[in-house]
C-alpha cells in the first residue's frame, strides 16, 4: 500500500482548521491534501466559528466517555485559542469525521497532541484508521512539527494510530496525574520521512499487542523509566530499547 | 531584582513551586523577581501524585461552585506537559486545621499544601503564552492574611515564562478583570466569543513589561499614563458585547483600559476604542 492509496481514500475529505487568525502568519501556506484556500478555516474568536465548534464537540462527545470528554471551555482555552484543532470534514462538507487538538511547547517543532478521534463514514472508502492516521500526518505538516507528544490510554485505539510513524519513546508508562492512570506518554518523530513511512505502511492494528497489560507491569515499567532507562514502543506496540538518540533531541 | 510587597506575609509563609517537564523547566526564568524555585514537581513521576492531587483539590475549592473545574487529564495535557503550573504552597507543618480539613490531608511535615496556582501554555506565536487558570485560596482562609496571593501568583508565573505577551479568556462579569488590568491595557481580540461556551467571554492580549508585572505582584508602583475610556461596557448586557465585537471585526482596536466599576449594582467595564488599525 503506498501513499497514493491513503491519500486517494481520503481525497474526498475536506480539511478544516480551527485556529485564531491573529496567529495566521505563524502557520505555513499548505497542508497535506489541500492548499490553505481549500481548507475550511474558522477563527474561534469569531462568533461565526460556532457551527463547526458545535460539530467538533459533538464528535468529541461521541468518541469519549463523560469522564474523558473535554469541557467546552477547556477545548477553547487548551486547544482552539493557543493551538489548533484540525481534521477532515465528511462528504457533506459540514460534519467532522476527525479531530485532533494540539498545543505547542517551548521547543519549536514539538507539539502536544492531546485529543484525537475519527469516525469512518458509510459509503466512504476510508476506514477510521485511515482517517485518524492521515489526520495526524496533515497536522504534522500544517504545524511544521518534527515531534509529537501524545497521551493515549493503553487500551485506546488511538495508541496504534500514534505508533504509525516512527518508534515512540515511552516517557511514562503509568501516569496517576491523569484520570486514567493506565496511560502512556509517548514522544515520536513526525519529520517528512516519518510521515511518508506512516502513510505508506499497513493500516495500524486497532489495538497494539503489548506486554505491559497489567497495572503492576505498567508501574514496574514506570519505575524503570524514572530510574533513567529509555524505552520505546515499535509499530506493533512492543516495548524495545530505543534507536540511537538524534543529537537534537532532549529528554522532556 | 527582588519584590517589595505590600503584603510581605505571603512570601514569609508560602513557598513557590512549579509543575513542568524538564524540557519546559529548562526554558524558564529560575529566579523570577529574585525568588528561588524551591520545588520543581515533575508531572510524570509517581512520587508527584499526592501533590498533584492537592492541586486538583485546590481547583475544586476555587472553581467548583462556579462550574468550571478542570478534569485531571486537562491538568496534564493542557498545562503540565505543554506549559507550567506555578503557585505558592504552605508547608504542611505550618498549616492550621481548617487548611488540612479542606485538603482532606494528613500529610507528612515535609509536604506542601498549594494555596494558589497559575496555569499557562505557549501559543503558536513565539513569546506569547495563554493563561487559562488562576486560583487562590486566600479568601477561603482569611486567618492566613494572604491578600494579594492571586495577583502575585500570576505575576511571578508570567515572569517565570519569560513571555513577552500574555493572552487569555475571561468573562465580562469576572472579578479576575481587577487582576488582569493591573498589567496594563488589555487589547480585546474578541468581545463576544460564543465558541468558548461561557456567557460573556472575551479574549485579550497584553504586552508584558516588568513595571506591569511588579504592579500586578503587589509591589509599590506609581500609576502610569492610562488610556481614557471611550465607552463603558455593561458586563451583563450581551448587546454591548456584540456591538463591540462588530467594531473589532470591522478592524477597530479596543482595549479594556481599567478595572470594572459598580453602578447601581451593575458591573461596567471601561473600554477605549480607536480607529482602524
Short mmCIF file of C-alpha atoms in Angstrom, two decimals:
data_model
loop_
_atom_site.label_atom_id
_atom_site.label_comp_id
_atom_site.label_asym_id
_atom_site.label_seq_id
_atom_site.Cartn_x
_atom_site.Cartn_y
_atom_site.Cartn_z
CA UNK A 1 0.00 0.00 0.00
CA UNK A 2 1.53 3.32 -0.98
CA UNK A 3 0.92 6.91 -0.04
CA UNK A 4 -1.27 7.34 -3.09
CA UNK A 5 -3.80 4.83 -1.86
CA UNK A 6 -4.01 6.53 1.54
CA UNK A 7 -4.50 9.94 0.02
CA UNK A 8 -6.92 8.71 -2.62
CA UNK A 9 -9.11 7.12 0.01
CA UNK A 10 -9.21 10.43 1.89
CA UNK A 11 -9.25 12.61 -1.22
CA UNK A 12 -12.93 13.44 -0.99
CA UNK A 13 -12.49 14.76 2.52
CA UNK A 14 -12.05 18.49 3.01
CA UNK A 15 -9.60 19.58 5.71
CA UNK A 16 -10.65 22.05 8.35
CA UNK A 17 -8.71 24.14 10.80
CA UNK A 18 -9.80 25.96 13.95
CA UNK A 19 -7.15 28.48 14.95
CA UNK A 20 -7.09 32.22 15.64
CA UNK A 21 -6.41 34.41 12.62
CA UNK A 22 -4.10 36.50 14.78
CA UNK A 23 -1.68 33.56 14.51
CA UNK A 24 -2.11 33.14 10.75
CA UNK A 25 1.36 34.35 9.89
CA UNK A 26 2.85 31.64 12.11
CA UNK A 27 1.29 28.85 10.03
CA UNK A 28 2.59 27.56 6.69
CA UNK A 29 0.64 28.03 3.49
CA UNK A 30 -0.19 24.45 2.74
CA UNK A 31 -1.49 21.43 4.49
CA UNK A 32 -1.50 17.86 3.30
CA UNK A 33 -4.02 17.19 0.54
CA UNK A 34 -5.11 20.78 0.20
CA UNK A 35 -3.90 24.30 -0.22
CA UNK A 36 -4.84 26.70 2.53
CA UNK A 37 -7.57 28.25 0.37
CA UNK A 38 -9.24 24.87 0.15
CA UNK A 39 -9.20 24.42 3.89
CA UNK A 40 -12.28 25.32 5.85
CA UNK A 41 -10.61 27.62 8.36
CA UNK A 42 -12.57 29.22 11.15
CA UNK A 43 -11.37 31.63 13.80
CA UNK A 44 -12.59 30.54 17.27
CA UNK A 45 -12.53 34.16 18.38
CA UNK A 46 -15.33 34.96 15.92
CA UNK A 47 -19.00 34.07 16.52
CA UNK A 48 -19.04 32.54 13.03
CA UNK A 49 -16.96 29.66 14.42
CA UNK A 50 -19.86 28.28 16.45
CA UNK A 51 -21.37 25.81 13.92
CA UNK A 52 -18.05 24.00 13.35
CA UNK A 53 -17.10 24.12 17.03
CA UNK A 54 -20.52 22.66 17.90
CA UNK A 55 -19.94 19.87 15.37
CA UNK A 56 -16.47 19.15 16.75
CA UNK A 57 -17.85 18.98 20.28
CA UNK A 58 -20.50 16.52 19.06
CA UNK A 59 -17.77 14.29 17.57
CA UNK A 60 -15.86 14.60 20.83
CA UNK A 61 -18.86 13.61 22.93
CA UNK A 62 -19.48 10.56 20.76
CA UNK A 63 -15.86 9.44 20.94
CA UNK A 64 -15.11 9.78 24.64
CA UNK A 65 -16.67 8.87 27.94
CA UNK A 66 -18.14 11.62 30.08
CA UNK A 67 -15.07 11.48 32.31
CA UNK A 68 -12.68 11.89 29.38
CA UNK A 69 -14.77 14.36 27.33
CA UNK A 70 -13.26 17.81 27.17
CA UNK A 71 -15.31 20.64 28.68
CA UNK A 72 -16.12 23.28 26.10
CA UNK A 73 -14.14 25.98 27.90
CA UNK A 74 -11.11 23.69 28.01
CA UNK A 75 -11.49 22.96 24.29
CA UNK A 76 -11.22 26.72 23.78
CA UNK A 77 -8.52 27.51 26.36
CA UNK A 78 -6.40 24.38 25.83
CA UNK A 79 -6.70 23.90 22.07
CA UNK A 80 -8.59 26.33 19.85
CA UNK A 81 -7.15 29.60 21.17
CA UNK A 82 -3.48 28.81 21.92
CA UNK A 83 -3.07 25.91 19.47
CA UNK A 84 -5.13 24.26 16.79
CA UNK A 85 -7.99 21.88 16.19
CA UNK A 86 -7.76 20.23 12.80
CA UNK A 87 -9.29 17.32 10.95
CA UNK A 88 -11.40 16.34 7.98
CA UNK A 89 -15.00 17.07 7.08
CA UNK A 90 -17.23 14.41 5.61
CA UNK A 91 -18.89 14.42 2.19
CA UNK A 92 -21.45 16.98 3.35
CA UNK A 93 -18.53 19.36 3.97
CA UNK A 94 -20.02 20.22 7.36
CA UNK A 95 -19.69 17.20 9.63
CA UNK A 96 -16.23 16.50 11.05
CA UNK A 97 -15.06 12.91 10.61
CA UNK A 98 -11.90 13.50 12.59
CA UNK A 99 -10.47 15.86 15.14
CA UNK A 100 -7.00 16.49 16.51
CA UNK A 101 -6.22 19.03 19.21
CA UNK A 102 -2.63 20.18 19.50
CA UNK A 103 -0.71 22.59 21.70
CA UNK A 104 2.78 23.97 21.11
CA UNK A 105 5.54 23.57 23.66
CA UNK A 106 8.53 25.76 24.50
CA UNK A 107 10.54 23.86 21.89
CA UNK A 108 9.87 24.86 18.27
CA UNK A 109 8.54 21.90 16.31
CA UNK A 110 7.48 19.95 19.40
CA UNK A 111 3.69 19.77 19.91
CA UNK A 112 1.41 18.00 22.36
CA UNK A 113 -1.45 16.14 20.69
CA UNK A 114 -3.96 15.71 23.46
CA UNK A 115 -7.11 14.66 21.66
CA UNK A 116 -7.53 12.50 18.58
CA UNK A 117 -10.69 10.92 17.31
CA UNK A 118 -12.00 9.74 13.97
CA UNK A 119 -15.07 8.00 12.66
CA UNK A 120 -15.49 6.33 9.29
CA UNK A 121 -18.48 7.36 7.24
CA UNK A 122 -20.73 4.87 5.39
CA UNK A 123 -20.03 4.94 1.69
CA UNK A 124 -16.51 6.28 2.03
CA UNK A 125 -13.52 4.07 1.21
CA UNK A 126 -11.51 5.46 4.12
CA UNK A 127 -11.51 3.46 7.35
CA UNK A 128 -11.40 5.01 10.80
CA UNK A 129 -7.69 4.18 10.97
CA UNK A 130 -7.10 5.75 7.52
CA UNK A 131 -8.73 8.97 8.64
CA UNK A 132 -7.02 9.06 12.04
CA UNK A 133 -3.51 8.47 10.69
CA UNK A 134 -4.00 10.92 7.83
CA UNK A 135 -5.28 13.48 10.34
CA UNK A 136 -2.07 13.15 12.35
CA UNK A 137 0.02 13.44 9.18
CA UNK A 138 -1.85 16.51 8.00
CA UNK A 139 -1.46 18.22 11.37
CA UNK A 140 2.27 17.49 11.42
CA UNK A 141 2.68 19.11 8.03
CA UNK A 142 0.40 22.01 8.88
CA UNK A 143 2.39 22.77 12.01
CA UNK A 144 5.82 22.06 10.50
CA UNK A 145 6.20 19.79 13.51
CA UNK A 146 9.08 17.41 14.00
CA UNK A 147 7.92 15.74 17.21
CA UNK A 148 4.57 14.97 18.80
CA UNK A 149 3.93 14.03 22.40
CA UNK A 150 0.69 12.15 22.98
CA UNK A 151 -1.04 10.65 25.98
CA UNK A 152 -3.20 7.71 24.82
CA UNK A 153 -4.57 5.32 27.43
CA UNK A 154 -3.08 1.86 26.90
CA UNK A 155 -6.46 0.44 25.91
CA UNK A 156 -7.30 3.23 23.42
CA UNK A 157 -7.32 2.52 19.67
CA UNK A 158 -5.58 5.86 19.18
CA UNK A 159 -2.40 4.31 20.61
CA UNK A 160 -1.99 2.38 17.36
CA UNK A 161 -2.57 5.48 15.28
CA UNK A 162 0.20 7.36 17.07
CA UNK A 163 2.56 4.42 16.55
CA UNK A 164 2.16 4.50 12.76
CA UNK A 165 5.04 6.87 12.01
CA UNK A 166 8.15 6.06 13.99
CA UNK A 167 9.20 4.21 17.14
CA UNK A 168 7.82 6.20 20.06
CA UNK A 169 9.83 6.91 23.16
CA UNK A 170 7.90 5.93 26.27
CA UNK A 171 8.14 8.95 28.57
CA UNK A 172 5.72 7.49 31.09
CA UNK A 173 4.06 4.09 31.33
CA UNK A 174 1.76 4.70 34.29
CA UNK A 175 0.54 8.22 34.93
CA UNK A 176 -1.57 8.90 38.05
CA UNK A 177 -1.55 12.59 37.14
CA UNK A 178 -4.36 11.91 34.66
CA UNK A 179 -7.86 10.47 35.07
CA UNK A 180 -6.88 7.07 33.62
CA UNK A 181 -3.60 6.22 35.29
CA UNK A 182 -3.08 3.39 32.78
CA UNK A 183 -1.96 5.99 30.26
CA UNK A 184 1.20 6.07 28.17
CA UNK A 185 3.06 9.29 27.45
CA UNK A 186 4.67 8.91 24.03
CA UNK A 187 7.01 11.10 22.05
CA UNK A 188 7.56 10.31 18.39
CA UNK A 189 9.08 11.87 15.31
CA UNK A 190 6.86 13.30 12.59
CA UNK A 191 9.53 14.52 10.20
CA UNK A 192 8.67 14.26 6.48
CA UNK A 193 10.34 10.84 6.17
CA UNK A 194 8.30 9.57 9.11
CA UNK A 195 5.10 10.92 7.58
CA UNK A 196 5.87 9.20 4.28
CA UNK A 197 6.62 5.97 6.14
CA UNK A 198 3.41 6.24 8.15
CA UNK A 199 1.24 6.84 5.12
CA UNK A 200 2.98 4.09 3.15
CA UNK A 201 2.74 1.41 5.77
CA UNK A 202 -0.04 -1.03 6.51
CA UNK A 203 -3.05 0.23 8.44
CA UNK A 204 -2.33 0.17 12.16
CA UNK A 205 -3.74 -2.58 14.27
CA UNK A 206 -6.69 -1.35 16.26
CA UNK A 207 -5.04 -2.45 19.50
CA UNK A 208 -1.30 -2.92 19.63
CA UNK A 209 -0.04 -6.00 21.35
CA UNK A 210 1.96 -5.10 24.37
CA UNK A 211 3.48 -6.98 27.22
CA UNK A 212 2.55 -4.14 29.54
CA UNK A 213 -1.04 -5.12 30.13
CA UNK A 214 -1.29 -5.40 33.90
CA UNK A 215 -1.23 -2.40 36.17
CA UNK A 216 1.65 -3.74 38.24
CA UNK A 217 3.62 -4.25 34.99
CA UNK A 218 2.97 -0.66 33.96
CA UNK A 219 4.09 0.60 37.36
CA UNK A 220 7.22 -1.51 37.08
CA UNK A 221 7.91 0.00 33.64
CA UNK A 222 7.36 3.46 35.07
CA UNK A 223 9.89 2.79 37.82
CA UNK A 224 12.43 1.69 35.19
CA UNK A 225 11.85 4.95 33.27
CA UNK A 226 12.22 7.00 36.46
CA UNK A 227 15.47 5.17 37.15
CA UNK A 228 16.79 6.51 33.86
CA UNK A 229 16.13 3.65 31.44
CA UNK A 230 14.99 4.65 27.95
CA UNK A 231 12.22 2.56 26.43
CA UNK A 232 10.26 2.79 23.22
CA UNK A 233 7.26 1.27 21.53
CA UNK A 234 7.50 0.00 17.99
CA UNK A 235 4.78 -0.06 15.31
CA UNK A 236 3.15 -3.12 16.88
CA UNK A 237 3.23 -1.80 20.41
CA UNK A 238 6.12 -3.94 21.56
CA UNK A 239 8.42 -2.39 24.14
CA UNK A 240 12.01 -2.23 22.98
CA UNK A 241 15.25 -0.42 23.56
CA UNK A 242 15.16 2.88 21.68
CA UNK A 243 17.07 3.58 18.49
CA UNK A 244 20.13 5.84 18.87
CA UNK A 245 19.06 9.29 20.02
CA UNK A 246 19.27 12.09 17.48
CA UNK A 247 21.67 14.79 18.50
CA UNK A 248 18.92 17.45 18.51
CA UNK A 249 16.63 15.53 20.82
CA UNK A 250 16.44 16.18 24.53
CA UNK A 251 14.60 14.45 27.29
CA UNK A 252 11.34 16.22 28.28
CA UNK B 1 15.57 42.47 41.17
CA UNK B 2 13.60 41.46 44.26
CA UNK B 3 10.00 42.18 45.15
CA UNK B 4 8.97 44.51 47.96
CA UNK B 5 5.35 43.55 48.50
CA UNK B 6 2.54 45.45 50.13
CA UNK B 7 1.71 42.13 51.83
CA UNK B 8 5.07 40.53 52.67
CA UNK B 9 3.19 37.93 54.68
CA UNK B 10 2.76 35.78 51.53
CA UNK B 11 6.44 35.23 50.94
CA UNK B 12 7.07 34.74 54.65
CA UNK B 13 4.59 31.88 54.89
CA UNK B 14 4.49 30.29 51.44
CA UNK B 15 6.99 28.70 49.11
CA UNK B 16 6.90 28.83 45.31
CA UNK B 17 6.51 25.66 43.27
CA UNK B 18 6.33 24.86 39.58
CA UNK B 19 4.94 21.80 37.81
CA UNK B 20 6.62 21.29 34.44
CA UNK B 21 8.50 18.77 32.36
CA UNK B 22 12.28 19.02 32.39
CA UNK B 23 12.19 20.39 28.84
CA UNK B 24 9.92 23.25 29.88
CA UNK B 25 11.69 23.83 33.18
CA UNK B 26 14.99 24.45 31.42
CA UNK B 27 13.39 27.26 29.41
CA UNK B 28 12.05 29.13 32.48
CA UNK B 29 13.47 32.04 34.45
CA UNK B 30 14.74 30.19 37.53
CA UNK B 31 14.98 33.37 39.63
CA UNK B 32 11.74 35.26 38.87
CA UNK B 33 11.98 38.58 40.71
CA UNK B 34 14.80 37.04 42.72
CA UNK B 35 12.62 34.27 44.15
CA UNK B 36 14.08 30.79 44.41
CA UNK B 37 12.01 27.99 42.87
CA UNK B 38 12.23 25.65 45.80
CA UNK B 39 10.07 22.91 44.35
CA UNK B 40 10.03 21.52 40.80
CA UNK B 41 7.31 18.91 40.50
CA UNK B 42 7.62 16.55 37.52
CA UNK B 43 4.17 15.58 36.24
CA UNK B 44 5.14 12.07 35.14
CA UNK B 45 6.75 10.88 38.37
CA UNK B 46 4.84 8.50 40.61
CA UNK B 47 6.00 10.45 43.64
CA UNK B 48 4.34 13.62 42.33
CA UNK B 49 0.85 12.16 42.58
CA UNK B 50 -0.02 13.34 46.14
CA UNK B 51 0.93 16.95 45.34
CA UNK B 52 -0.94 16.88 42.01
CA UNK B 53 -3.98 15.51 43.87
CA UNK B 54 -3.83 18.58 46.10
CA UNK B 55 -3.70 20.88 43.05
CA UNK B 56 -6.87 19.22 41.80
CA UNK B 57 -8.42 19.78 45.22
CA UNK B 58 -7.40 23.46 45.14
CA UNK B 59 -9.12 23.81 41.77
CA UNK B 60 -12.28 22.24 43.20
CA UNK B 61 -12.18 24.57 46.21
CA UNK B 62 -11.81 27.63 43.97
CA UNK B 63 -13.87 26.79 40.88
CA UNK B 64 -16.27 24.04 41.86
CA UNK B 65 -19.10 26.38 42.83
CA UNK B 66 -18.76 28.26 39.51
CA UNK B 67 -18.94 25.06 37.48
CA UNK B 68 -15.59 25.34 35.69
CA UNK B 69 -13.32 22.85 37.49
CA UNK B 70 -10.59 21.22 35.38
CA UNK B 71 -10.70 17.47 34.76
CA UNK B 72 -7.49 15.82 35.86
CA UNK B 73 -6.42 14.97 32.30
CA UNK B 74 -6.71 18.64 31.32
CA UNK B 75 -4.23 19.48 34.09
CA UNK B 76 -1.74 17.11 32.48
CA UNK B 77 -2.39 17.53 28.76
CA UNK B 78 -3.46 21.16 28.81
CA UNK B 79 -0.98 22.59 31.29
CA UNK B 80 1.72 20.37 32.80
CA UNK B 81 3.11 18.86 29.57
CA UNK B 82 3.00 21.84 27.20
CA UNK B 83 3.38 24.59 29.82
CA UNK B 84 3.51 25.23 33.54
CA UNK B 85 1.51 25.33 36.71
CA UNK B 86 3.10 27.79 39.10
CA UNK B 87 1.92 28.62 42.59
CA UNK B 88 2.59 29.11 46.26
CA UNK B 89 2.27 26.34 48.83
CA UNK B 90 2.11 26.33 52.60
CA UNK B 91 4.39 23.87 54.40
CA UNK B 92 2.10 21.31 55.99
CA UNK B 93 3.76 21.70 59.36
CA UNK B 94 2.62 25.35 59.46
CA UNK B 95 -0.91 24.79 58.15
CA UNK B 96 -3.81 25.35 60.56
CA UNK B 97 -6.52 22.69 60.95
CA UNK B 98 -9.01 24.35 58.57
CA UNK B 99 -6.47 24.13 55.74
CA UNK B 100 -5.77 20.48 56.49
CA UNK B 101 -9.51 19.81 56.57
CA UNK B 102 -10.07 21.49 53.22
CA UNK B 103 -7.44 19.28 51.61
CA UNK B 104 -8.59 16.15 53.47
CA UNK B 105 -4.94 15.79 54.27
CA UNK B 106 -2.81 14.09 56.82
CA UNK B 107 0.48 14.97 55.18
CA UNK B 108 3.92 14.46 56.50
CA UNK B 109 5.66 17.60 57.80
CA UNK B 110 7.73 17.97 54.65
CA UNK B 111 4.62 18.05 52.43
CA UNK B 112 3.30 21.23 50.82
CA UNK B 113 -0.33 22.36 50.57
CA UNK B 114 -0.82 24.50 47.42
CA UNK B 115 -2.84 27.65 48.11
CA UNK B 116 -2.59 29.20 44.66
CA UNK B 117 -1.87 28.18 41.09
CA UNK B 118 -1.47 29.76 37.69
CA UNK B 119 -1.58 27.64 34.55
CA UNK B 120 -0.12 28.92 31.29
CA UNK B 121 0.85 27.38 27.98
CA UNK B 122 2.78 28.55 24.92
CA UNK B 123 0.82 29.56 21.84
CA UNK B 124 1.50 29.26 18.13
CA UNK B 125 3.16 32.68 18.25
CA UNK B 126 6.61 32.56 19.81
CA UNK B 127 6.78 34.62 23.01
CA UNK B 128 3.03 34.64 23.58
CA UNK B 129 1.63 32.46 26.38
CA UNK B 130 -2.03 31.71 27.05
CA UNK B 131 -3.10 31.81 30.71
CA UNK B 132 -6.10 29.63 31.50
CA UNK B 133 -6.32 29.08 35.23
CA UNK B 134 -5.68 31.37 38.17
CA UNK B 135 -6.75 30.07 41.55
CA UNK B 136 -6.19 31.47 45.01
CA UNK B 137 -7.44 30.11 48.30
CA UNK B 138 -6.60 33.33 50.16
CA UNK B 139 -10.25 34.23 50.66
CA UNK B 140 -11.03 30.74 51.95
CA UNK B 141 -8.50 31.04 54.75
CA UNK B 142 -8.62 34.68 55.89
CA UNK B 143 -6.71 33.98 59.09
CA UNK B 144 -3.59 33.38 56.99
CA UNK B 145 -3.74 37.02 55.78
CA UNK B 146 -2.71 36.23 52.20
CA UNK B 147 -4.45 39.14 50.45
CA UNK B 148 -2.92 39.61 47.01
CA UNK B 149 -1.90 35.97 46.65
CA UNK B 150 -3.70 35.51 43.31
CA UNK B 151 -2.17 38.60 41.73
CA UNK B 152 1.30 37.72 42.99
CA UNK B 153 0.93 34.17 41.66
CA UNK B 154 0.04 35.39 38.18
CA UNK B 155 2.81 38.00 38.17
CA UNK B 156 5.56 35.60 39.19
CA UNK B 157 4.16 32.87 36.94
CA UNK B 158 4.32 35.15 33.93
CA UNK B 159 7.81 36.32 34.85
CA UNK B 160 8.79 32.67 35.06
CA UNK B 161 7.71 32.01 31.46
CA UNK B 162 9.78 34.91 30.09
CA UNK B 163 6.83 35.65 27.80
CA UNK B 164 6.60 38.98 26.02
CA UNK B 165 2.83 38.78 25.55
CA UNK B 166 0.05 37.11 27.51
CA UNK B 167 -3.26 36.05 26.02
CA UNK B 168 -6.30 34.95 27.96
CA UNK B 169 -10.03 34.44 28.04
CA UNK B 170 -12.30 35.64 30.81
CA UNK B 171 -15.83 36.84 31.33
CA UNK B 172 -17.01 40.45 31.38
CA UNK B 173 -18.53 39.78 34.80
CA UNK B 174 -15.41 38.19 36.28
CA UNK B 175 -13.66 39.71 39.27
CA UNK B 176 -10.45 38.49 37.64
CA UNK B 177 -10.54 41.59 35.44
CA UNK B 178 -9.45 43.54 38.52
CA UNK B 179 -6.30 41.38 38.50
CA UNK B 180 -5.63 41.29 34.76
CA UNK B 181 -5.95 45.07 34.26
CA UNK B 182 -3.09 45.70 36.68
CA UNK B 183 -0.82 44.55 33.84
CA UNK B 184 -1.89 47.49 31.67
CA UNK B 185 -4.45 47.97 28.89
CA UNK B 186 -5.88 44.66 27.65
CA UNK B 187 -6.22 44.56 23.86
CA UNK B 188 -9.53 42.92 23.07
CA UNK B 189 -9.21 40.14 20.50
CA UNK B 190 -12.88 39.34 20.90
CA UNK B 191 -15.71 40.85 22.91
CA UNK B 192 -18.36 38.21 22.16
CA UNK B 193 -16.96 34.68 22.00
CA UNK B 194 -19.73 32.08 21.91
CA UNK B 195 -17.31 29.33 20.82
CA UNK B 196 -15.97 29.36 24.39
CA UNK B 197 -19.31 28.35 25.81
CA UNK B 198 -19.33 30.54 28.91
CA UNK B 199 -21.66 33.56 28.76
CA UNK B 200 -19.93 36.86 28.21
CA UNK B 201 -16.48 35.58 27.34
CA UNK B 202 -13.90 37.98 25.97
CA UNK B 203 -10.36 37.25 24.84
CA UNK B 204 -7.48 39.63 25.32
CA UNK B 205 -3.76 40.01 24.98
CA UNK B 206 -1.42 42.25 26.86
CA UNK B 207 2.20 43.20 26.39
CA UNK B 208 4.24 42.18 29.44
CA UNK B 209 6.62 44.67 30.99
CA UNK B 210 8.41 44.46 34.28
CA UNK B 211 6.65 47.52 35.71
CA UNK B 212 3.27 45.97 34.93
CA UNK B 213 4.28 42.64 36.41
CA UNK B 214 5.55 44.34 39.56
CA UNK B 215 2.34 46.30 39.90
CA UNK B 216 0.38 43.07 39.49
CA UNK B 217 2.59 41.40 42.06
CA UNK B 218 1.60 43.97 44.65
CA UNK B 219 4.89 45.80 44.77
CA UNK B 220 4.61 49.54 45.32
CA UNK B 221 4.23 51.27 41.97
CA UNK B 222 3.09 54.60 40.68
CA UNK B 223 0.27 54.57 38.19
CA UNK B 224 1.43 55.16 34.65
CA UNK B 225 -0.41 57.01 31.92
CA UNK B 226 -3.68 55.27 31.13
CA UNK B 227 -5.99 55.20 28.15
CA UNK B 228 -9.22 57.08 28.75
CA UNK B 229 -12.41 55.07 28.29
CA UNK B 230 -14.50 55.97 25.27
CA UNK B 231 -17.35 53.75 26.47
CA UNK B 232 -18.42 51.64 29.43
CA UNK B 233 -19.47 48.11 28.53
CA UNK B 234 -22.28 46.68 30.65
CA UNK B 235 -20.95 43.31 31.74
CA UNK B 236 -24.32 41.53 31.81
CA UNK B 237 -25.64 43.00 28.53
CA UNK B 238 -24.79 40.76 25.60
CA UNK B 239 -25.89 43.51 23.21
CA UNK B 240 -22.92 45.58 24.38
CA UNK B 241 -20.57 42.63 23.75
CA UNK B 242 -21.97 42.00 20.26
CA UNK B 243 -21.75 45.68 19.33
CA UNK B 244 -18.12 45.82 20.38
CA UNK B 245 -17.37 42.55 18.58
CA UNK B 246 -18.71 44.08 15.37
CA UNK B 247 -16.33 47.01 15.74
CA UNK B 248 -13.39 44.65 16.29
CA UNK B 249 -14.31 42.58 13.25
CA UNK B 250 -14.57 45.82 11.24
CA UNK B 251 -10.93 46.48 12.07
CA UNK B 252 -11.17 48.88 15.01
CA UNK B 253 -8.93 48.43 18.03
CA UNK B 254 -10.35 48.13 21.52
CA UNK B 255 -8.72 47.93 24.94
CA UNK B 256 -10.05 47.34 28.42
CA UNK B 257 -8.33 50.31 29.97
CA UNK B 258 -9.03 49.92 33.68
CA UNK B 259 -10.74 47.97 36.41
CA UNK B 260 -14.53 47.42 36.34
CA UNK B 261 -16.82 49.60 38.42
CA UNK B 262 -20.19 49.04 40.05
CA UNK B 263 -23.05 51.36 39.10
CA UNK B 264 -26.39 50.71 40.79
CA UNK B 265 -25.35 47.13 41.41
CA UNK B 266 -24.36 46.52 37.77
CA UNK B 267 -20.81 45.94 36.55
CA UNK B 268 -19.41 48.30 33.93
CA UNK B 269 -16.04 47.85 32.23
CA UNK B 270 -14.08 50.81 30.79
CA UNK B 271 -13.14 50.33 27.13
CA UNK B 272 -11.11 52.53 24.80
CA UNK B 273 -11.95 52.15 21.10
CA UNK B 274 -9.66 53.60 18.48
CA UNK B 275 -9.98 53.96 14.73
CA UNK B 276 -8.97 51.19 12.40
CA UNK B 277 -5.61 49.51 12.73
#
